[in-house]
Amino acid sequence: MILTCRYAPYVPQREPPHAPGPGSDHVPDNGSVTGPKQAPGPRADDRPPPRHRDLRLAVDRASPVPLYFQLARQLEAAIESGTLAPGSLLGNEIELAARLGLSRPTVRQAIQSLVDKGLLVRRRGVGTQVVHSHVARPLELSSLYDDLLAAGQHPSTRVLQNARGPAPAAVAAALGLPESCQVAVVHRLRLTHGEPMAYLCNYLPCDLLEPATPELEATGLYALMRHHGITLHSAEQTVGARAATAEESRLLAEPAGAALLTMQRTTYDDRGRAIEFGSHLYRASRYTFEFRLLVRA
Amino acid sequence: MILTCRYAPYVPQREPPHAPGPGSDHVPDNGSVTGPKQAPGPRADDRPPPRHRDLRLAVDRASPVPLYFQLARQLEAAIESGTLAPGSLLGNEIELAARLGLSRPTVRQAIQSLVDKGLLVRRRGVGTQVVHSHVARPLELSSLYDDLLAAGQHPSTRVLQNARGPAPAAVAAALGLPESCQVAVVHRLRLTHGEPMAYLCNYLPCDLLEPATPELEATGLYALMRHHGITLHSAEQTVGARAATAEESRLLAEPAGAALLTMQRTTYDDRGRAIEFGSHLYRASRYTFEFRLLVRA
DNA sequence: AAGTGGTCTAGACCACTTT
DNA sequence: AAGTGGTCTAGACCACTTG
């Protein structure tokens, strides 16, 4: 997962016509007292980076996969495998294009997609190089959903409630529905290895989808919605923390008043309709939320 | 802020040559029991969307600002102001290009940047339309850093410790430094309106920067690093929750054992060097973390 | 069948960085 | 001065959606 903070393409020096000059692209400021989870590679130094002209690259024009995407995948694989070492230069775009028999814009599109992923860095007058620390991979795959369904976690779902009812005011507002409109109300307990992990309350407009309990127990809500032909587009999330109530601590098998990680989310489809509002509680003792933040200067 | 979950461009139907087909692009599955913060616009229906050919657009070729960026800004302004109503179609790219005297790729670049921001949606065979709910704006600006420094919050910083010391094992690992290497250790209390808000512990390689206490009290750590010529590139963050220790609750003026929001972060510069590790504690009673998630199908 | 976006080409000029 | 990425053009063909 990539959290892009702000957009601001290169702009020549005279005239600062819009906000995003240097000094306005922030990454949040954080910190406390526990340890990180893994060591990146050895510390990078400032030796002149090696060049790579001998990379084996080839595209298949008969394939239905877009050329730029084929190239991007090969470069990504080379970076992951270490063939393209961190810090090495990619060789200029024109040469790369010539070697592959592609046009420069196509090569640029491939490279740009990797820059967007944080695997490459482009510097004008210098070249394109592989980011030194390649910690990108593990984090790309991590997400709350993946964490819950991850291999070896043996996730399961217990449906506590699945009914139709009037939307609470806050939910109606989030979904853009009239007050007290009927919605599908789903309360679930998500377990891993049979242990409770999260308590999930979701609300869905009932003209869109009323999930069946067996479906809910067999899969995640999003997979279910996709299966019903809904195209997810975006979501707005708020993460916080609070102490568990008596009932919550009972449900989640936590001590009374334990710290819980909270998340509220409104999800939209590709037409911009709100299709779901969720209010979730995670056991902080077993759960964290990881992501990667990219600063686009 | 935009959290992009996964990349996978359009791929023709035969042959699923790589992972990201439908069904592999997930948004995390969340939820709990409080209310959302604001109502989006009225619920979108399925009326045929209006067309917009009468939008006033013009680019200035004498300006140093890239043409695609000028266009993107104008479109964004039109969306925000409501001139381009949610759901309205943009008119096809060719026509738009002709009207502006631009080439199609340039217009596409402008549109793509707004699609990346989540303001527009493109559908093949249909057209480009404005996302129905335009809640994007407020969330774009929100970030932990912005929240703390936001207008009206009167943020301030109290430096509790600013010294050089050996890196704890976990910190050394995160920064890619040898065990017990000397690092700059900074402990700060961040206040808003004179009230404690967060307790921030940061570690920096001392060959990079040793911040002066007055600097730390006058500004944020990132602004300070940028001021010293460091180019931020990316960060990896982990968000969680736990109960406060006795000392933490005292520092943050919270009751004993209160739930705190935790965040750990490693920041990298544009050469991939780890330039900072932070471990932060936020008062959950006053602080949440908001972001937007875009699903790229 | 018509209209849309998705991809691709083969050039071009400019701005920035380094030597 | 040389080399790099940043931007831009004017076309082209294809795949998908809708009527």
PDB file of C-alpha atoms in Angstrom, chain A residues 27-31, chain B residues 171 174-175 188 201-205 208 221-222 225 232 235 265-269 273-280:
ATOM      1  CA  VAL A  27       4.775  13.623   6.044  1.00  0.00           C
ATOM      2  CA  PRO A  28       3.096  13.385   9.400  1.00  0.00           C
ATOM      3  CA  ASP A  29       5.233  13.806  12.462  1.00  0.00           C
ATOM      4  CA  ASN A  30       5.112  10.790  14.812  1.00  0.00           C
ATOM      5  CA  GLY A  31       6.900   8.756  17.684  1.00  0.00           C
TER       6      GLY A  31
ATOM      7  CA  VAL B 171      16.269   1.680  16.419  1.00  0.00           C
ATOM      8  CA  ALA B 174      15.307   0.396  11.651  1.00  0.00           C
ATOM      9  CA  LEU B 175      17.937   2.920  10.628  1.00  0.00           C
ATOM     10  CA  ARG B 188       9.445  16.110  22.600  1.00  0.00           C
ATOM     11  CA  CYS B 201      10.602  10.175  20.504  1.00  0.00           C
ATOM     12  CA  ASN B 202      12.880  10.408  17.507  1.00  0.00           C
ATOM     13  CA  TYR B 203      16.263   9.003  16.545  1.00  0.00           C
ATOM     14  CA  LEU B 204      18.483  10.403  13.799  1.00  0.00           C
ATOM     15  CA  PRO B 205      21.841   9.196  12.463  1.00  0.00           C
ATOM     16  CA  LEU B 208      23.137  13.447   9.010  1.00  0.00           C
ATOM     17  CA  LEU B 221      11.107  17.845  12.603  1.00  0.00           C
ATOM     18  CA  TYR B 222      10.367  17.436   8.915  1.00  0.00           C
ATOM     19  CA  MET B 225      15.183  18.373   7.977  1.00  0.00           C
ATOM     20  CA  LEU B 232      12.182  13.356   2.174  1.00  0.00           C
ATOM     21  CA  ALA B 235       8.111   6.615   5.209  1.00  0.00           C
ATOM     22  CA  ARG B 265       7.790   5.474  11.608  1.00  0.00           C
ATOM     23  CA  THR B 266      10.957   5.108   9.606  1.00  0.00           C
ATOM     24  CA  THR B 267      11.604   7.851   7.088  1.00  0.00           C
ATOM     25  CA  TYR B 268      13.834   7.600   4.019  1.00  0.00           C
ATOM     26  CA  ASP B 269      15.408  10.241   1.826  1.00  0.00           C
ATOM     27  CA  ARG B 273      18.826   6.110   3.326  1.00  0.00           C
ATOM     28  CA  ALA B 274      16.895   5.846   6.557  1.00  0.00           C
ATOM     29  CA  ILE B 275      17.080   9.331   7.998  1.00  0.00           C
ATOM     30  CA  GLU B 276      14.849   9.066  11.017  1.00  0.00           C
ATOM     31  CA  PHE B 277      13.073   6.634  13.263  1.00  0.00           C
ATOM     32  CA  GLY B 278      10.231   7.872  15.410  1.00  0.00           C
ATOM     33  CA  SER B 279       8.045   6.307  18.028  1.00  0.00           C
ATOM     34  CA  HIS B 280       5.098   8.487  18.954  1.00  0.00           C
TER      35      HIS B 280
END
